[in-house]
Short mmCIF file of C-alpha atoms in Angstrom, two decimals:
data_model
loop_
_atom_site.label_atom_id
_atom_site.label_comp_id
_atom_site.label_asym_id
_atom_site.label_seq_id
_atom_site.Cartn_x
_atom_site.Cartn_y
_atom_site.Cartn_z
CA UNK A 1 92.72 -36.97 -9.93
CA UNK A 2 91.89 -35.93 -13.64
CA UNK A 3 95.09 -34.68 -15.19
CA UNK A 4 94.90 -32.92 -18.73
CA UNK A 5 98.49 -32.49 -20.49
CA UNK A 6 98.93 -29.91 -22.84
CA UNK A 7 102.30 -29.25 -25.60
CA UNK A 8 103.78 -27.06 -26.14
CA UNK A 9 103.64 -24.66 -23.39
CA UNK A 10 105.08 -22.21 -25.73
CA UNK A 11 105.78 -21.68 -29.02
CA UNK A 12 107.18 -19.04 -31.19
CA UNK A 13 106.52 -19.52 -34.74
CA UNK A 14 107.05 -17.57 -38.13
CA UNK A 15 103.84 -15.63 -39.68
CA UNK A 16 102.82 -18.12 -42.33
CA UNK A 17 103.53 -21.11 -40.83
CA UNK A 18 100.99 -23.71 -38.72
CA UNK A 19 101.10 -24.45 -35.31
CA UNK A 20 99.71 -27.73 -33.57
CA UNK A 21 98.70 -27.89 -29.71
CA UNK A 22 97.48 -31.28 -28.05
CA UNK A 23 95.47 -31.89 -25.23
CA UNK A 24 95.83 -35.09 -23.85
CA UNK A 25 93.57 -36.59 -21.19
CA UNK A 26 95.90 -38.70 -19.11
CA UNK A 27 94.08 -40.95 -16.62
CA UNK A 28 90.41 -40.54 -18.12
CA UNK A 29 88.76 -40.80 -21.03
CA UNK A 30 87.27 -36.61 -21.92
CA UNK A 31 84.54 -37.55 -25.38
CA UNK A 32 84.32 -33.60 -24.86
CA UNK A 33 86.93 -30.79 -25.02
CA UNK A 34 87.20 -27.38 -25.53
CA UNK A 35 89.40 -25.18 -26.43
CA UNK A 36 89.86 -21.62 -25.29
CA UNK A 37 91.82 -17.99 -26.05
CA UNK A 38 92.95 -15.48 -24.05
CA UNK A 39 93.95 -11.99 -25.50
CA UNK A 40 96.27 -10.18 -23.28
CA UNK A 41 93.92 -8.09 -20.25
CA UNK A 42 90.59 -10.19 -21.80
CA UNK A 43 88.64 -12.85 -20.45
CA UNK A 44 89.66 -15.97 -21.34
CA UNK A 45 87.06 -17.06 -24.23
CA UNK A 46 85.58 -20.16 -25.63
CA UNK A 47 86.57 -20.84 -28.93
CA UNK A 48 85.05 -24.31 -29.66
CA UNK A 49 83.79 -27.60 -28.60
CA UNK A 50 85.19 -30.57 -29.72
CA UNK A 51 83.27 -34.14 -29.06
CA UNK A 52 85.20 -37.14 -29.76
CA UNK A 53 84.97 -38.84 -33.43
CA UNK A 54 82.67 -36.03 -34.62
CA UNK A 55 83.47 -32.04 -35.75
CA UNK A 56 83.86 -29.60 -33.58
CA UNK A 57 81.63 -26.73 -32.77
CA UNK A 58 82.54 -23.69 -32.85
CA UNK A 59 81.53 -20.10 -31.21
CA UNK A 60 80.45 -17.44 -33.20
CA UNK A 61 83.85 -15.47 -34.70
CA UNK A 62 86.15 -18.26 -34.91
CA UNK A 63 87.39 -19.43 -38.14
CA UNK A 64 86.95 -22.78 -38.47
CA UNK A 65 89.58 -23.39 -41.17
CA UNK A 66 91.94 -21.09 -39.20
CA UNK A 67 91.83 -23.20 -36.46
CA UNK A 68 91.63 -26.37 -37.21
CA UNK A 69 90.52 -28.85 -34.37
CA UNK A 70 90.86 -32.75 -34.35
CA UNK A 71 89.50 -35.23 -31.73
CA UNK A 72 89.98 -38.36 -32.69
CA UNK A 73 90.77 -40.65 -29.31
CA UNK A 74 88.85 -40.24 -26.32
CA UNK A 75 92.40 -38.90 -24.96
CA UNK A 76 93.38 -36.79 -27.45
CA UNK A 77 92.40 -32.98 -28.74
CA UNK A 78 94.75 -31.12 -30.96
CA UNK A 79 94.19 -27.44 -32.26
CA UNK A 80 96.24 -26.38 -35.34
CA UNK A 81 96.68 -22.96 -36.04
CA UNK A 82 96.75 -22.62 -39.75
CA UNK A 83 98.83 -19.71 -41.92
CA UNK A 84 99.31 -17.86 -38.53
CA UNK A 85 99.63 -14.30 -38.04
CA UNK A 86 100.67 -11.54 -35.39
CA UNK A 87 96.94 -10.90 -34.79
CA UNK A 88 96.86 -14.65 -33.27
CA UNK A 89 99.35 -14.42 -30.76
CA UNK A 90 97.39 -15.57 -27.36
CA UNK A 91 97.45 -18.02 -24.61
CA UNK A 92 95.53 -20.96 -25.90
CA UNK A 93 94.45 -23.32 -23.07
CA UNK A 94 91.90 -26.39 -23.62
CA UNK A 95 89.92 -28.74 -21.07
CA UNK A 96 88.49 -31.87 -20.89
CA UNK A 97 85.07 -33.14 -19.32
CA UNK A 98 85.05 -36.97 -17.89
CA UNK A 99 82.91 -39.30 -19.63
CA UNK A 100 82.76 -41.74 -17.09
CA UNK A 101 84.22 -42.98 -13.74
CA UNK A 102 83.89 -41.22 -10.16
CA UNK A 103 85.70 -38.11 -11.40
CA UNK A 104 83.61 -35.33 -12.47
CA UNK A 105 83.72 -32.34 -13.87
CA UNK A 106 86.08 -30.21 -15.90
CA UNK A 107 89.69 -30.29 -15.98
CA UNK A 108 92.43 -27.99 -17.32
CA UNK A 109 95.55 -28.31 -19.41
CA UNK A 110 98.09 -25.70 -18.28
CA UNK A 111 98.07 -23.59 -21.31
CA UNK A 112 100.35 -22.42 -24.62
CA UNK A 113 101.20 -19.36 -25.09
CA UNK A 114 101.33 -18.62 -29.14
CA UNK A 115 103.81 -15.76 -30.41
CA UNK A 116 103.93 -15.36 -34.27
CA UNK A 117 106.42 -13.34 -35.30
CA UNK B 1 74.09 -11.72 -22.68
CA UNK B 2 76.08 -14.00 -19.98
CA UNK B 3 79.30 -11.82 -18.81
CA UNK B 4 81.68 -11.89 -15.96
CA UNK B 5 83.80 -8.87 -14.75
CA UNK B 6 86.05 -9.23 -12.10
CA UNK B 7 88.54 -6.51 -10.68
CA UNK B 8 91.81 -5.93 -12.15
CA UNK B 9 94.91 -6.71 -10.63
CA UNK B 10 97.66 -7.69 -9.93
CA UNK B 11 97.08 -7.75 -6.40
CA UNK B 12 99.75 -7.44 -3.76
CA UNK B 13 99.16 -8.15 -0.51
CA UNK B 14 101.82 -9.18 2.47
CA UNK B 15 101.41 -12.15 4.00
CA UNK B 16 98.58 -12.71 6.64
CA UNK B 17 96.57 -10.20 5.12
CA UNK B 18 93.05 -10.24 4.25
CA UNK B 19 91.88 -10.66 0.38
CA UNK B 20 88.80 -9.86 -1.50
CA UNK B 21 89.01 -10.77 -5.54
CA UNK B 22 85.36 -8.95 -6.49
CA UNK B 23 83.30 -10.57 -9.47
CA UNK B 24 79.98 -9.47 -10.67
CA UNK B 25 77.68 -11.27 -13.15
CA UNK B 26 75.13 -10.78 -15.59
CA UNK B 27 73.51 -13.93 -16.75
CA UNK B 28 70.28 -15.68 -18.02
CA UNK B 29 68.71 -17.95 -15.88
CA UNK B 30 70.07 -19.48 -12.86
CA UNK B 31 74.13 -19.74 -13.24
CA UNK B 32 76.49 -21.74 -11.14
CA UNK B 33 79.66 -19.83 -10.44
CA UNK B 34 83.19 -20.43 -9.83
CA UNK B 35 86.43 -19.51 -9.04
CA UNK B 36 89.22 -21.09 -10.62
CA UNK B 37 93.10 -20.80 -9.37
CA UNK B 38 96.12 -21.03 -11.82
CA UNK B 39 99.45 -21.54 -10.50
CA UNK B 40 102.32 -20.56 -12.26
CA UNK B 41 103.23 -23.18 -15.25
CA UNK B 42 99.96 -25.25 -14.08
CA UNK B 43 96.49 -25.28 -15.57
CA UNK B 44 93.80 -24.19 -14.14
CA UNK B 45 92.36 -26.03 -11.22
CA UNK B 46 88.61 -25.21 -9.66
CA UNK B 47 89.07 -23.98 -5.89
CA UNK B 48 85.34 -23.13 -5.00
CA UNK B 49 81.91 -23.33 -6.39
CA UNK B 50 78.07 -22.49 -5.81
CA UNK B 51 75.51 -23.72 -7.69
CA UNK B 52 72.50 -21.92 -6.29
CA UNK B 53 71.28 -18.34 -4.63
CA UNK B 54 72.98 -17.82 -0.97
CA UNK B 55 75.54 -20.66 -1.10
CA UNK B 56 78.63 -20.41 -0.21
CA UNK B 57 81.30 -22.06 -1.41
CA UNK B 58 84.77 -23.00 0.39
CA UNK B 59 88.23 -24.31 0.08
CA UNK B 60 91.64 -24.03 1.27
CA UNK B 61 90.28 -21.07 3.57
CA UNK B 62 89.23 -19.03 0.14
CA UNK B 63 85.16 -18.81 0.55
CA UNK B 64 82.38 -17.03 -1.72
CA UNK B 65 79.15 -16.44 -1.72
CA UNK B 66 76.24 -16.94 -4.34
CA UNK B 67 74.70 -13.29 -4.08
CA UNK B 68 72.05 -13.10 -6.33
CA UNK B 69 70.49 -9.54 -5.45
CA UNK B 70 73.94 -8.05 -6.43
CA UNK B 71 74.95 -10.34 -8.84
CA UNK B 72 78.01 -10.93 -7.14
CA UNK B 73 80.38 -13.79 -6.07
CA UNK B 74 83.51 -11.99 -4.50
CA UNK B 75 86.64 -14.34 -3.65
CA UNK B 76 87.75 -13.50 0.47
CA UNK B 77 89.73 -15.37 2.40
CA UNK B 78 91.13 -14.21 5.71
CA UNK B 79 95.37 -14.33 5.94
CA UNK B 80 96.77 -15.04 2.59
CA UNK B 81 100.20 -17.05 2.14
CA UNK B 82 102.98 -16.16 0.08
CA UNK B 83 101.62 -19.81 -1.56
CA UNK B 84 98.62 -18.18 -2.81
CA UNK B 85 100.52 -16.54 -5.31
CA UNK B 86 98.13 -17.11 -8.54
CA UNK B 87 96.28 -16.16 -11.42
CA UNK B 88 92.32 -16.11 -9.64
CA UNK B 89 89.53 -16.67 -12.26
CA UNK B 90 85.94 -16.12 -11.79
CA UNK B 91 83.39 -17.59 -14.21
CA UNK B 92 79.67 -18.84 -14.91
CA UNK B 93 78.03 -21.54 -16.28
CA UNK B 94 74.76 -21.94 -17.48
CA UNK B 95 73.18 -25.37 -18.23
CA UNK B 96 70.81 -25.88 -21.16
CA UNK B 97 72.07 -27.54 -24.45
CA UNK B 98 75.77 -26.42 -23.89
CA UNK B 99 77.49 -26.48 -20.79
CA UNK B 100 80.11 -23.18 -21.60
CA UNK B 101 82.19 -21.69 -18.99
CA UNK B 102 82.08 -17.81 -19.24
CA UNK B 103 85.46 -16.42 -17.62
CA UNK B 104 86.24 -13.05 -16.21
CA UNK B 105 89.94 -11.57 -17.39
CA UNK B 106 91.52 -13.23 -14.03
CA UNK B 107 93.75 -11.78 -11.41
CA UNK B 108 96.80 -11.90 -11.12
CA UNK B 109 97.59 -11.79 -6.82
CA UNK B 110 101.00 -11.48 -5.15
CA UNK B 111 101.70 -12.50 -1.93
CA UNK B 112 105.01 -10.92 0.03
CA UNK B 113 106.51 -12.29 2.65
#
């Protein structure tokens, strides 16, 4: 079946300093992904839409040059977290929607959970 | 708006016993819903669906149903395992433009042996 990876599954980082998550699409090709936050006791929400070659989309609220979002295979997604701070300590999880072949639907990467200290 | 609640956990339950995860919507149009399962260290996987009014939806003995007068899509299934031990998310879509998943905050259950 559709398998997305996603590194790190943590990370602990300085306040200041970026942080870079992929999302890689291991046995299918995923021309969309998105990206989504969870705030301790909240749903988990969507924070943008990224389609492969072109710039992402993003929901209402999220900083685009916080959280910077690159897509430039049809297997990979990364989401850098720019000059982090406290305030963006979450679990950051993405998925990935087939383009083609017999598997459809949407599949999920396991998650990182972001602490800035 | 579209918006998902779902009851807060954790749940723990000994093994063999009956579940029920509740999740209510609100929603524009005609949403499919889900339920989504997240093992610990895994992503999330889907375990059921129903994409119209009165359909159920089943796997792994976990079943729902597609309630519309209530606006409801509670999770059941009849003897849980200390297996089912997971992080249970309920969520919508609505198609149009942008297919978007809208998630409810998850629960966390615990099965005991």
């Amino acid at each position: 079946g559709a398998v997305v990876s996603q590194h790190p599954s943590w990370v602990i980082c300085k306040s200041g300093t970026s942080v870079k998550i992929e999302c890689r699409s291991l046995d299918f090709q995923a021309t969309t992904m998105f990206w989504y936050r969870q705030f301790p006791k909240q749903s988990l929400m969507l924070m943008a839409t990224s389609n492969e070659g072109s710039k992402a989309t993003y929901e209402q609220g999220v900083e685009k040059d916080k959280f910077l979002i690159n897509h430039a295979s049809l297997t990979l997604s990364t989401l850098t977290v720019t000059s982090a701070h406290p305030e963006d300590s979450s679990f950051y999880i993405c998925s990935a929607k087939t383009s083609t072949g017999p598997v459809k639907g949407y599949t999920f990467g396991s998650g990182t959970r972001l602490t800035v200290v | 708006g579209n918006s998902v609640t779902q009851m807060e956990g954790p749940v723990t339950l000994s093994e063999e016993a009956f579940l029920t995860i509740n999740c209510t919507y609100t929603a524009t149009g005609y949403p499919s819903l889900f339920w989504y399962v997240q093992y610990p260290g895994e992503g999330l996987q889907l375990l059921l669906k129903a994409t119209k009014a009165d359909d159920k939806g089943s796997n792994k003995g976990f079943e729902a149903t597609y309630r519309k007068e209530t606006t409801s899509f509670h999770l059941e299934k009849g003897s849980v395992q200390v297996s089912d031990s997971a992080v249970y998310f309920c969520a919508l879509s609505v198609m149009g433009g942008t297919y978007k998943y809208i998630f409810g905050t998850g629960t966390r259950l615990k099965v005991l042996a």
